[in-house]
PDB file of C-alpha atoms in Angstrom:
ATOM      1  CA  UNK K  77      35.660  17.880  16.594  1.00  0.00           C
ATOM      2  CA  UNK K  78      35.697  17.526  12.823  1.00  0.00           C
ATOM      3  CA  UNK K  79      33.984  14.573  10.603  1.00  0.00           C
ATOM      4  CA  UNK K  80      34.134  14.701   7.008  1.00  0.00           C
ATOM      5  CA  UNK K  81      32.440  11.836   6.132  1.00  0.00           C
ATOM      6  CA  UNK K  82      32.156  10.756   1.737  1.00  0.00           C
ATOM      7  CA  UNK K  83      32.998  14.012   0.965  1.00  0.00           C
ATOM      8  CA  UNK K  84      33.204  14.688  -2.545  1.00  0.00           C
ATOM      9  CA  UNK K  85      33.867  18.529  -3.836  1.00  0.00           C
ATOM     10  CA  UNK K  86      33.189  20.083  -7.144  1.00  0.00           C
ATOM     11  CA  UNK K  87      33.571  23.561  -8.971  1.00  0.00           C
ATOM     12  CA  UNK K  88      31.535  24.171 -11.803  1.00  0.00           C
ATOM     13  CA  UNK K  89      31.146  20.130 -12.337  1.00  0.00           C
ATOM     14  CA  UNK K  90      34.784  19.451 -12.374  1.00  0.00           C
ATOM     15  CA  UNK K  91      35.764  17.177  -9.239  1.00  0.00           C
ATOM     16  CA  UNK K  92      38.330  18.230  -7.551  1.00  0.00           C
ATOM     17  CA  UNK K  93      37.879  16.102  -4.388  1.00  0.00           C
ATOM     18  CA  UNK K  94      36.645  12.607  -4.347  1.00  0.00           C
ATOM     19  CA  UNK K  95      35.115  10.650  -1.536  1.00  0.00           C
ATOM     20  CA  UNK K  96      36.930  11.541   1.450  1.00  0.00           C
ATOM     21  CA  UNK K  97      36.537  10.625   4.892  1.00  0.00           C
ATOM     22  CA  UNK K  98      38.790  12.963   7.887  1.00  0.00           C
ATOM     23  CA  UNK K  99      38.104  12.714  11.562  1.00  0.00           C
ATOM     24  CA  UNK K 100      39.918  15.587  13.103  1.00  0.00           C
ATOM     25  CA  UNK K 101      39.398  15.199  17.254  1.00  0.00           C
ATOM     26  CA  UNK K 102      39.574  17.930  19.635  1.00  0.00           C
ATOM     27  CA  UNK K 103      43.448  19.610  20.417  1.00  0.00           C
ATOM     28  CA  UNK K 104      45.191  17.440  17.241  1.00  0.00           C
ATOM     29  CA  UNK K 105      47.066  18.698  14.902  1.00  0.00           C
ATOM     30  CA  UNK K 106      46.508  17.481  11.307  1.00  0.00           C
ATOM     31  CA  UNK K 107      49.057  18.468   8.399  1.00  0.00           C
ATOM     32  CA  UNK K 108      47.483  17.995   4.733  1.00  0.00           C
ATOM     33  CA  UNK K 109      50.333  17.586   2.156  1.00  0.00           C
ATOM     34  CA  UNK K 110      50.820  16.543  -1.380  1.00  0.00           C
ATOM     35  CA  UNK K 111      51.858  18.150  -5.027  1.00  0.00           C
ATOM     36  CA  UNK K 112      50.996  21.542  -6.315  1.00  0.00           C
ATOM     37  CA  UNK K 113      46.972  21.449  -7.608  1.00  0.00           C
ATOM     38  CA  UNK K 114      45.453  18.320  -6.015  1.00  0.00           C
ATOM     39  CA  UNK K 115      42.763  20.330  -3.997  1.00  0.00           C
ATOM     40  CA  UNK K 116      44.430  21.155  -0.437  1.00  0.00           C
ATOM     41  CA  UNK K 117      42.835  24.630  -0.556  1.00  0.00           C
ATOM     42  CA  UNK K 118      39.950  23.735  -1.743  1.00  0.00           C
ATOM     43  CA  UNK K 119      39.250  21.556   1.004  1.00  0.00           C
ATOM     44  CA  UNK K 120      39.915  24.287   3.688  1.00  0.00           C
ATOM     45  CA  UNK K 121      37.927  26.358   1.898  1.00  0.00           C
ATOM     46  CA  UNK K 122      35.005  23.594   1.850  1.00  0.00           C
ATOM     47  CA  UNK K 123      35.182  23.346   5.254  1.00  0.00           C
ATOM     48  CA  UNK K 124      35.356  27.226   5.856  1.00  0.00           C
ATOM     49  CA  UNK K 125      31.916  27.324   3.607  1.00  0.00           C
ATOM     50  CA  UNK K 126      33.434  29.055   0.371  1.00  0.00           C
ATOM     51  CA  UNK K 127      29.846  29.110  -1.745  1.00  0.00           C
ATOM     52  CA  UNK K 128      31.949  28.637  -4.965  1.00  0.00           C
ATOM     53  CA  UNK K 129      32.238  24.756  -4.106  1.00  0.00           C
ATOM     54  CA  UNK K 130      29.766  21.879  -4.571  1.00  0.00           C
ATOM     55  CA  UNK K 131      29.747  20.107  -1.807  1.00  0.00           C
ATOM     56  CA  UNK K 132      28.411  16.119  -1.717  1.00  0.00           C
ATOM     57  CA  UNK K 133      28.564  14.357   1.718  1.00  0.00           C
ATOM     58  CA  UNK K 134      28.505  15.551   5.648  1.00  0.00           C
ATOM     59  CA  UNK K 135      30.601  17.655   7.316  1.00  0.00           C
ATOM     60  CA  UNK K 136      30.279  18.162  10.874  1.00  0.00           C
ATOM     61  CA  UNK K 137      31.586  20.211  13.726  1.00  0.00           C
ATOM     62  CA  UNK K 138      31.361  19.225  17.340  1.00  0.00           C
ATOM     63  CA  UNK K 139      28.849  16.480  16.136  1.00  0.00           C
ATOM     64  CA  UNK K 140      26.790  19.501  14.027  1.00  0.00           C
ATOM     65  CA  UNK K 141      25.865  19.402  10.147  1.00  0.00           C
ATOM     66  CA  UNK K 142      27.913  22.362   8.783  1.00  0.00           C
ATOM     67  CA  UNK K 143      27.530  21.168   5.044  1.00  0.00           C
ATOM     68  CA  UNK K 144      24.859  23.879   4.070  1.00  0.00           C
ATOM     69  CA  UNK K 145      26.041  26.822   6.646  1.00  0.00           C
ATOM     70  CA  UNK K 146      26.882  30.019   5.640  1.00  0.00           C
ATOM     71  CA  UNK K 147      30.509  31.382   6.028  1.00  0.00           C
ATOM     72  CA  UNK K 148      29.791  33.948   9.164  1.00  0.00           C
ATOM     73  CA  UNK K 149      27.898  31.062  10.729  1.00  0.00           C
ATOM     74  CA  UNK K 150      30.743  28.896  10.457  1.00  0.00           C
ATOM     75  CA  UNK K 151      33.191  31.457  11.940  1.00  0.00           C
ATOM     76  CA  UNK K 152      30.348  31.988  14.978  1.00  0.00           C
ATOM     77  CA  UNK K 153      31.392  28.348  15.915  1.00  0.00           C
ATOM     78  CA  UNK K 154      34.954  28.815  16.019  1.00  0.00           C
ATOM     79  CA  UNK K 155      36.371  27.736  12.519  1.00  0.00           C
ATOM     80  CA  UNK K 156      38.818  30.139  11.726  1.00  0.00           C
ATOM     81  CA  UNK K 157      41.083  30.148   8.105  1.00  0.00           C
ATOM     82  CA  UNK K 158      44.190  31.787   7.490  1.00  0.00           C
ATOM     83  CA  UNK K 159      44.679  31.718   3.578  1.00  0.00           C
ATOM     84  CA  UNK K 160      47.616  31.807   1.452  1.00  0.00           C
ATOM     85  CA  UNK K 161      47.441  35.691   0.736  1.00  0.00           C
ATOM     86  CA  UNK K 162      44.707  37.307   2.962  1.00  0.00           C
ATOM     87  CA  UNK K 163      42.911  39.657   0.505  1.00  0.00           C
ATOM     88  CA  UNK K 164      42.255  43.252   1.659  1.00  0.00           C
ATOM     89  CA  UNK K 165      39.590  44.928   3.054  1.00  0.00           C
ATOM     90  CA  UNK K 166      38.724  48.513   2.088  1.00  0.00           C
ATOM     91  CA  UNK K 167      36.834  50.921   4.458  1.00  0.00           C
ATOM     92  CA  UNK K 168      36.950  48.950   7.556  1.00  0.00           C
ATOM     93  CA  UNK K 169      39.429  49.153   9.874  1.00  0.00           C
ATOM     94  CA  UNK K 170      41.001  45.806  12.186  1.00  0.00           C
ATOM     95  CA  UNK K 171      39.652  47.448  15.012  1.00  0.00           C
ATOM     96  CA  UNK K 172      36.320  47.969  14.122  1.00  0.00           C
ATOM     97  CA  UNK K 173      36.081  44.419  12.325  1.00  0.00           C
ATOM     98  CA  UNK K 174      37.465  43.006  15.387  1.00  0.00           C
ATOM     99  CA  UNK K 175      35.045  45.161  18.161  1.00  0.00           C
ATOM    100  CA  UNK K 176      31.661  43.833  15.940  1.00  0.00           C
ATOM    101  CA  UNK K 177      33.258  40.525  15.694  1.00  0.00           C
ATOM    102  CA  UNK K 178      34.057  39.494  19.474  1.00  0.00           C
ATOM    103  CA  UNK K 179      30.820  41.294  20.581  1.00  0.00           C
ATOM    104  CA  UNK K 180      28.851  38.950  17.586  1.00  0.00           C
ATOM    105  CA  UNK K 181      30.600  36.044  19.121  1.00  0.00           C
ATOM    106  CA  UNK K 182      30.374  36.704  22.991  1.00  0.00           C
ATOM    107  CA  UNK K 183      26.898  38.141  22.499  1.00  0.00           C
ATOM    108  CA  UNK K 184      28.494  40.952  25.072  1.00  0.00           C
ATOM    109  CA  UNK K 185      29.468  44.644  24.579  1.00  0.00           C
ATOM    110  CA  UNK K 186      33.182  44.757  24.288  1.00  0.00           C
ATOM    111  CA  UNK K 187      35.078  47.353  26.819  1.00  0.00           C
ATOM    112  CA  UNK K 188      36.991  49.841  24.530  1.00  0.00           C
ATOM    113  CA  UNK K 189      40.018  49.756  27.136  1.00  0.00           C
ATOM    114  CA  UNK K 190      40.863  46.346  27.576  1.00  0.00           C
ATOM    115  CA  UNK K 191      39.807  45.823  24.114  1.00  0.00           C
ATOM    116  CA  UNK K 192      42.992  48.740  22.792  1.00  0.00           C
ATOM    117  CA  UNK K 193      45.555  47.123  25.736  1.00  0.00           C
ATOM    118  CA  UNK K 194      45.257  43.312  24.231  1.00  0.00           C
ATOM    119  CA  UNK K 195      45.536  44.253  20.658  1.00  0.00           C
ATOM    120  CA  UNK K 196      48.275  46.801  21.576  1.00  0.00           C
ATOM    121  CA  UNK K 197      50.343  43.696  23.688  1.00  0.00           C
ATOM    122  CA  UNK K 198      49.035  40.885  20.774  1.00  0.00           C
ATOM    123  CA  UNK K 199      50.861  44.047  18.572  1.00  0.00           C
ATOM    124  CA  UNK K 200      54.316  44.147  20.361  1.00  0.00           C
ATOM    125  CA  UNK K 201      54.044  40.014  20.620  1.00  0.00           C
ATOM    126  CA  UNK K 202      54.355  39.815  16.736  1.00  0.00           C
ATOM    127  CA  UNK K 203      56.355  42.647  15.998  1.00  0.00           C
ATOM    128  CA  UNK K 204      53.392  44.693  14.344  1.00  0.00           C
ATOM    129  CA  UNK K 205      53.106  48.207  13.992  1.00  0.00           C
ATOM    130  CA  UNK K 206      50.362  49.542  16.548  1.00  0.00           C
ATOM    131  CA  UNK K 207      49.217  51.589  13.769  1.00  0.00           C
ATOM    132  CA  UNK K 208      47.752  48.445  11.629  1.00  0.00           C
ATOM    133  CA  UNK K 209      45.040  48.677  14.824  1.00  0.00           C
ATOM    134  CA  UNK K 210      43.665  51.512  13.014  1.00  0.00           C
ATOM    135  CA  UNK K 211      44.242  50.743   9.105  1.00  0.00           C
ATOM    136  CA  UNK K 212      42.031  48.944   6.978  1.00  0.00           C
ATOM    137  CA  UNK K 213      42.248  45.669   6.815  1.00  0.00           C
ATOM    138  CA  UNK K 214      45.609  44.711   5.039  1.00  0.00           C
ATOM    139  CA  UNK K 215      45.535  47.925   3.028  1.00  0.00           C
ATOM    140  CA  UNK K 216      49.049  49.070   2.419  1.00  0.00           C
ATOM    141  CA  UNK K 217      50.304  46.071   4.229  1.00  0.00           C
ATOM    142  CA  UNK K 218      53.219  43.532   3.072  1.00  0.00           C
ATOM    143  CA  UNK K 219      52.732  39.994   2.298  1.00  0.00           C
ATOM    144  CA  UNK K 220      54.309  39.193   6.022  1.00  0.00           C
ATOM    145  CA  UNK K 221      52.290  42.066   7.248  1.00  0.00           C
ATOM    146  CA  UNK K 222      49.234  40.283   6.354  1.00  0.00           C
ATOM    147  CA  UNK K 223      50.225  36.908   7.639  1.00  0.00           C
ATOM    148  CA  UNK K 224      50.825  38.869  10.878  1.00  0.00           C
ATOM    149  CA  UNK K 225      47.294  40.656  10.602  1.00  0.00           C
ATOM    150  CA  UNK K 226      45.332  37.772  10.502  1.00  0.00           C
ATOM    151  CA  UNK K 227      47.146  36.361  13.962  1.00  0.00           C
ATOM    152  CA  UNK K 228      46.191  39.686  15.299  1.00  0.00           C
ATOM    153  CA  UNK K 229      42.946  38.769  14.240  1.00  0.00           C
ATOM    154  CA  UNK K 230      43.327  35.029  15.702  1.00  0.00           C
ATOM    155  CA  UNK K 231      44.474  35.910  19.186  1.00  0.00           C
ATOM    156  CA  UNK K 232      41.924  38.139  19.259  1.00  0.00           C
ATOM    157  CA  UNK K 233      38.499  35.940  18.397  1.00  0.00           C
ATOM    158  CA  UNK K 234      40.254  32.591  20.189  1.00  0.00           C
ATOM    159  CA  UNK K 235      38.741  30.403  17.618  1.00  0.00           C
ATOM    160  CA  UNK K 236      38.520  26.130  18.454  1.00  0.00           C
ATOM    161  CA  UNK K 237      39.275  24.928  14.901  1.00  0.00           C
ATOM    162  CA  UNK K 238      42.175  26.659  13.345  1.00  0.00           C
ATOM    163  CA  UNK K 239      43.426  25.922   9.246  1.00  0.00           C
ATOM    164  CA  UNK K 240      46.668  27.152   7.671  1.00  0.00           C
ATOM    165  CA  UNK K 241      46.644  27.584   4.016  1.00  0.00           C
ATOM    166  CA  UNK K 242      50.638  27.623   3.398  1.00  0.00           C
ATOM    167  CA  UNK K 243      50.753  30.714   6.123  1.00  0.00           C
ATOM    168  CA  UNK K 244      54.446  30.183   5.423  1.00  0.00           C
ATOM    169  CA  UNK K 245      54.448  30.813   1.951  1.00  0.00           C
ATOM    170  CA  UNK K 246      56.553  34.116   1.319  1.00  0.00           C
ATOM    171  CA  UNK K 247      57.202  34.459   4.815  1.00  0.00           C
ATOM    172  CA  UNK K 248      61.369  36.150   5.340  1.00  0.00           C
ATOM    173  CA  UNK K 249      63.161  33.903   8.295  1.00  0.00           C
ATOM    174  CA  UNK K 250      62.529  36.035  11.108  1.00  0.00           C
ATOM    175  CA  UNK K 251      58.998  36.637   9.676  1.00  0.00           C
ATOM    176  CA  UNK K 252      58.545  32.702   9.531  1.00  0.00           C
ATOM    177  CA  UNK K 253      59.901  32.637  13.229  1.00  0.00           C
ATOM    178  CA  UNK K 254      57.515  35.154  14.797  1.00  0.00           C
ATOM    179  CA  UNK K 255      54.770  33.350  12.871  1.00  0.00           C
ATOM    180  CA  UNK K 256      55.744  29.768  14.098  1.00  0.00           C
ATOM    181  CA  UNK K 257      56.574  30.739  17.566  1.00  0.00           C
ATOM    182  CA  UNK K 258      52.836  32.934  17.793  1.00  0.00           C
ATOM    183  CA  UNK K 259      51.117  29.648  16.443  1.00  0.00           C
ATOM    184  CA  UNK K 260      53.040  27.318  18.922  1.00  0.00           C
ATOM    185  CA  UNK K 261      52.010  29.316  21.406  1.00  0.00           C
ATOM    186  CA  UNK K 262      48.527  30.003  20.474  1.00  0.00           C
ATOM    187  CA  UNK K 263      48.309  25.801  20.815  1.00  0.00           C
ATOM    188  CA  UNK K 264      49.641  25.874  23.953  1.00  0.00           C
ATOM    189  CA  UNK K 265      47.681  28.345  25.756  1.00  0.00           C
ATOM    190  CA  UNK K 266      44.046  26.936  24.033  1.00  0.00           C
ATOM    191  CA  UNK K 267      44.619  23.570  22.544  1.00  0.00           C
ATOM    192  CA  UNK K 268      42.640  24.308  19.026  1.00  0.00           C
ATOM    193  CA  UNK K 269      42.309  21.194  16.777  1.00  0.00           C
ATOM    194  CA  UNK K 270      44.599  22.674  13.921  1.00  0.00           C
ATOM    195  CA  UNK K 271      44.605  21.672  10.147  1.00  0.00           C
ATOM    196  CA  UNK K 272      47.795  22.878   8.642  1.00  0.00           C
ATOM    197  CA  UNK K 273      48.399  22.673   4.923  1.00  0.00           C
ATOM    198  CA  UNK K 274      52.141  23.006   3.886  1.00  0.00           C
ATOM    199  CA  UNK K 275      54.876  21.878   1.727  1.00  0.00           C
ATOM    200  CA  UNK K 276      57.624  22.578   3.662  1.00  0.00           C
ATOM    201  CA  UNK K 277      58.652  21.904   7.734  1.00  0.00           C
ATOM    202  CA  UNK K 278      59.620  25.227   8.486  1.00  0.00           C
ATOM    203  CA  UNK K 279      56.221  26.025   9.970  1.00  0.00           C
ATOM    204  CA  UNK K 280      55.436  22.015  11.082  1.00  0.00           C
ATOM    205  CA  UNK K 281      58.789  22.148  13.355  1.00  0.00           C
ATOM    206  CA  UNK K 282      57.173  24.314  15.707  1.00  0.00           C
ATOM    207  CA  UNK K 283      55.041  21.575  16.946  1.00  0.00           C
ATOM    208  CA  UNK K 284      55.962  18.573  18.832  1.00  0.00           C
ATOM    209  CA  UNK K 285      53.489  16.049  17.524  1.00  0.00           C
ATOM    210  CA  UNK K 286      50.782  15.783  14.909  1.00  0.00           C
ATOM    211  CA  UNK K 287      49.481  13.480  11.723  1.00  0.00           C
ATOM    212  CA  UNK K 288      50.322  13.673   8.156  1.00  0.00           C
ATOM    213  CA  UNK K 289      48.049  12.814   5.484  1.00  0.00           C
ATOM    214  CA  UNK K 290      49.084  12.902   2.092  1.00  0.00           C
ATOM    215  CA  UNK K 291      46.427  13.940  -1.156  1.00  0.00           C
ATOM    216  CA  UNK K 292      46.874  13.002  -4.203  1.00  0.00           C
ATOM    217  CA  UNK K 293      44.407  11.577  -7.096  1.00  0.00           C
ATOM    218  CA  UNK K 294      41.697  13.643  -5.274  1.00  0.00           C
ATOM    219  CA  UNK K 295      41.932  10.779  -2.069  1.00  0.00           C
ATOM    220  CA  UNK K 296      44.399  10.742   0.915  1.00  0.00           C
ATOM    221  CA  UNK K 297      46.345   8.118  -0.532  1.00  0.00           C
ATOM    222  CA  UNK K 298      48.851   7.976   2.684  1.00  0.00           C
ATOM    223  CA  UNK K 299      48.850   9.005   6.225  1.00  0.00           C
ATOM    224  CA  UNK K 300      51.487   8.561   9.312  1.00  0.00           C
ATOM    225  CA  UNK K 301      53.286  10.715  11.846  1.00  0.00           C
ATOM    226  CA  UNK K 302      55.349  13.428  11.442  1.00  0.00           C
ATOM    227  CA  UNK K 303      57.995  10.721   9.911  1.00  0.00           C
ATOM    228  CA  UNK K 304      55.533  10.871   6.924  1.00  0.00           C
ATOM    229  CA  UNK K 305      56.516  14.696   6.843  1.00  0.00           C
ATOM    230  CA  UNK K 306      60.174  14.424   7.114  1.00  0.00           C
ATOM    231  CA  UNK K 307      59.960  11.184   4.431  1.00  0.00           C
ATOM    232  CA  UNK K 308      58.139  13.071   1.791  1.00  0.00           C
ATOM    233  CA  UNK K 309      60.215  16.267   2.441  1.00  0.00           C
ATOM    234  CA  UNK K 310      63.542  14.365   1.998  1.00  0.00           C
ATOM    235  CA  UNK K 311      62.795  12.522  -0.971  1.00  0.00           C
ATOM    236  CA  UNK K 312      59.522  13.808  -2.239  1.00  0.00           C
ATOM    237  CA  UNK K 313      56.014  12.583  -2.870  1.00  0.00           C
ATOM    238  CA  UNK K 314      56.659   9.667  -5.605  1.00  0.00           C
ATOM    239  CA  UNK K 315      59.418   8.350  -3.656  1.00  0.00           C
ATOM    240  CA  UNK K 316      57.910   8.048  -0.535  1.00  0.00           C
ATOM    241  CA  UNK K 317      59.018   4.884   1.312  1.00  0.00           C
ATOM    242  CA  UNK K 318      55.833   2.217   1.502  1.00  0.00           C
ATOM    243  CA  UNK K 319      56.250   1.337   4.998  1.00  0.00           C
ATOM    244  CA  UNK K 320      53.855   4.223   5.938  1.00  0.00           C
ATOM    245  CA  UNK K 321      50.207   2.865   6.432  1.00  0.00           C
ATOM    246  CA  UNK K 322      48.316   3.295   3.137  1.00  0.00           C
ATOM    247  CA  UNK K 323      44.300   4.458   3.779  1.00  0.00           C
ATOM    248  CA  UNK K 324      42.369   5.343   0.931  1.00  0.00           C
ATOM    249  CA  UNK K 325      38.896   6.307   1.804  1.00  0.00           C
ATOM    250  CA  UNK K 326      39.185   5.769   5.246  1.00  0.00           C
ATOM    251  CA  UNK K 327      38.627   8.000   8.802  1.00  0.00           C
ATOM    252  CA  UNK K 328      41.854   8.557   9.997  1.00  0.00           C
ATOM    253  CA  UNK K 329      41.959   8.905  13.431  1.00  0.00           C
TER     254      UNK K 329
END
């Protein structure tokens, strides 16, 4: 679903990113990890089309060049981001945003009824206020709030290619649980190809199997199964034991 393919990402002509090479294939679950700074965001936010990033190499989506799309064309494919702390929106509303967004997707007018009843039950399913429906986006609302908003959002636009920017971060325990459980479920019901960054497996445990790729010295300098996860979680990244296969600019399928 998603190459990335000598990949190198700058900001203002500092490199952030150097030469990397992903294959993400359709209904996996991928789960980028590695210390505070080394450009985890940066490459969700590359892939989401953030204009503030140089971008040297191909990315592609369902076997089409992305690299020079804008943002909203991006999103018409399916590639969805959650970030770390959704930003908010004044002046529009989630229902509005949501109405122009589904009907710019499925090229259809959107009925107003069934429309209210599914964000009303996507409401009750994460323990949101109904009243967010009508609020601007994430105006007044609490960091868990938000996190909760943009799943609203996610249910609602069913996107193919889902990314997690630490969605956990900040997140209470029964916050975290509603989030995790939503997200499981989500996979279950439409098999996305998900990209979840993290540094903890609070969020990760909610999912039976997926890959680990570690980043570090702007390269994936390690990737392996979930026992990657649970390795670099018990004894962090510099003791990490070496039996896990070492790729460094390499597709990792």
């Amino acid at each position: 679903m998603l190459e990335i393919k000598n990949v190198t990402l700058k900001v203002l002509d500092k490199e952030l990113v150097s030469n990397l090479n992903l294959t993400l294939n359709d209904g996996e679950i991928h789960v980028l990890m590695g210390p505070n700074g080394v450009g985890k965001s940066s490459i969700a936010s590359s892939i989401m089309g953030n204009p503030n990033y140089e971008v040297e190499g191909s990315i592609k989506y369902n076997g089409k060049e992305i690299t020079n799309l804008n943002v909203f064309e991006r999103a018409k494919l399916g590639i969805y981001l959650i970030n770390q702390s959704p930003i908010a929106i004044e002046g529009v509303t989630n229902a509005e945003m949501l109405r122009l967004a589904l009907s710019e997707k499925t090229g259809e007018a959107v009925n107003i009824f069934d429309f209210s009843k599914e964000l009303e039950s996507i409401c009750e399913s994460l323990e949101l206020d109904k009243s967010f429906i009508h609020k601007e986006i994430n105006v007044g609302a609490s960091g868990g709030e938000r996190k909760k908003i943009e799943l609203l959002h996610l249910w609602v636009l069913k996107p193919t290619f889902v990314m997690l920017d630490e969605i956990d971060s900040g997140l209470d325990v029964d916050a975290l649980k509603i989030v995790g459980k939503s997200l499981a479920k989500y996979y279950e019901e439409y098999k996305p190809t998900m990209f979840i960054i993290t540094h903890s497996n609070t969020l990760i445990d909610y999912f039976k199997d997926f890959k680990v790729h570690v980043l570090e010295n702007k390269k994936i300098v390690k990737s392996g199964s979930s026992d990657l996860a649970k390795e670099i979680l018990s004894k962090g990244f510099k003791d990490v034991s070496d039996t896990f296969v070492i790729r460094e600019n390499e597709n990792y399928e």
